[in-house]
Amino acid sequence: MKNKISVTKANNKLNFYLLSEGKRYYLFTQTFSKGVYQFFQNGRSESELHKYKLWHKNPRLDKTIEKIPLYTRYVLKEIAA
């Protein structure tokens, strides 16, 4: 099954989650940004993030996409152990 990244909005914060094998794992929280929220609002697969082509259009979104693989690898490593 493909891994998917989803986001929830609460109290001016965005909470990022990894959806893998039918389970949801917390990744990280960051301050709300409209552009980031709109991009992840309906969830994104990891392959979509690897194919992302709009670099330098929204610096906040760029930084978020850059750190997702780090957190994803960590979570997958922890649940495998």
Coordinates of C-alpha atoms in Angstrom, one line a residue:
M1 CA 0.0 0.0 0.0
K2 CA 1.2 3.5 -0.8
N3 CA 2.0 5.8 2.1
K4 CA 0.0 9.0 2.2
I5 CA 0.5 12.3 4.1
S6 CA -2.5 14.0 5.6
V7 CA -2.9 17.1 7.6
T8 CA -5.4 18.4 10.3
K9 CA -5.8 22.0 11.3
A10 CA -6.4 22.9 15.0
N11 CA -5.6 26.0 17.0
N12 CA -3.6 27.8 14.3
K13 CA -1.4 24.7 13.9
L14 CA -1.1 22.0 11.3
N15 CA -0.6 18.4 12.4
F16 CA 0.9 16.0 9.9
Y17 CA 0.2 12.3 9.8
L18 CA 1.5 9.3 7.8
L19 CA -1.2 6.9 6.7
S20 CA 0.4 3.5 6.2
E21 CA -1.1 0.1 6.1
G22 CA -4.5 1.4 7.3
K23 CA -3.0 3.1 10.3
R24 CA -2.3 6.7 11.1
Y25 CA 1.0 7.8 12.6
Y26 CA 1.8 11.3 13.9
L27 CA 4.8 13.0 12.1
F28 CA 5.1 16.6 13.3
T29 CA 3.3 19.9 14.0
Q30 CA 3.9 23.3 12.5
T31 CA 2.4 26.8 12.5
F32 CA -0.6 27.2 10.2
S33 CA 0.2 28.3 6.6
K34 CA -2.6 28.7 4.1
G35 CA -0.5 27.4 1.2
V36 CA 0.7 24.4 3.0
Y37 CA -2.8 23.5 4.3
Q38 CA -4.3 23.8 0.8
F39 CA -1.6 21.6 -0.7
F40 CA -2.1 18.8 1.9
Q41 CA -5.8 19.4 2.6
N42 CA -7.0 16.2 0.7
G43 CA -3.8 14.2 1.5
R44 CA -0.8 13.5 -0.8
S45 CA 1.0 10.3 -1.6
E46 CA 4.7 10.1 -1.1
S47 CA 5.1 9.7 -4.9
E48 CA 3.4 13.0 -5.4
L49 CA 5.8 14.7 -3.1
H50 CA 8.8 13.2 -5.0
K51 CA 7.4 14.6 -8.3
Y52 CA 6.7 18.1 -6.8
K53 CA 7.7 20.6 -9.5
L54 CA 6.8 24.0 -8.0
W55 CA 9.9 24.6 -6.0
H56 CA 10.6 28.2 -5.0
K57 CA 7.0 29.3 -5.5
N58 CA 6.1 28.9 -1.7
P59 CA 9.2 28.7 0.6
R60 CA 7.0 27.5 3.5
L61 CA 5.7 24.6 1.4
D62 CA 9.2 23.8 0.1
K63 CA 10.6 23.5 3.7
T64 CA 7.6 21.3 4.7
I65 CA 8.0 18.9 1.8
E66 CA 11.8 18.7 2.4
K67 CA 11.3 17.5 6.0
I68 CA 8.6 15.0 5.4
P69 CA 10.9 12.2 4.2
L70 CA 13.0 12.5 7.4
Y71 CA 10.0 12.1 9.7
T72 CA 8.5 9.4 7.6
R73 CA 11.7 7.3 7.7
Y74 CA 11.9 7.7 11.4
V75 CA 8.3 6.7 12.0
L76 CA 8.6 3.6 9.7
K77 CA 11.8 2.6 11.4
E78 CA 10.2 2.9 14.9
I79 CA 7.1 0.9 14.0
A80 CA 9.2 -1.8 12.4
A81 CA 11.3 -2.2 15.6

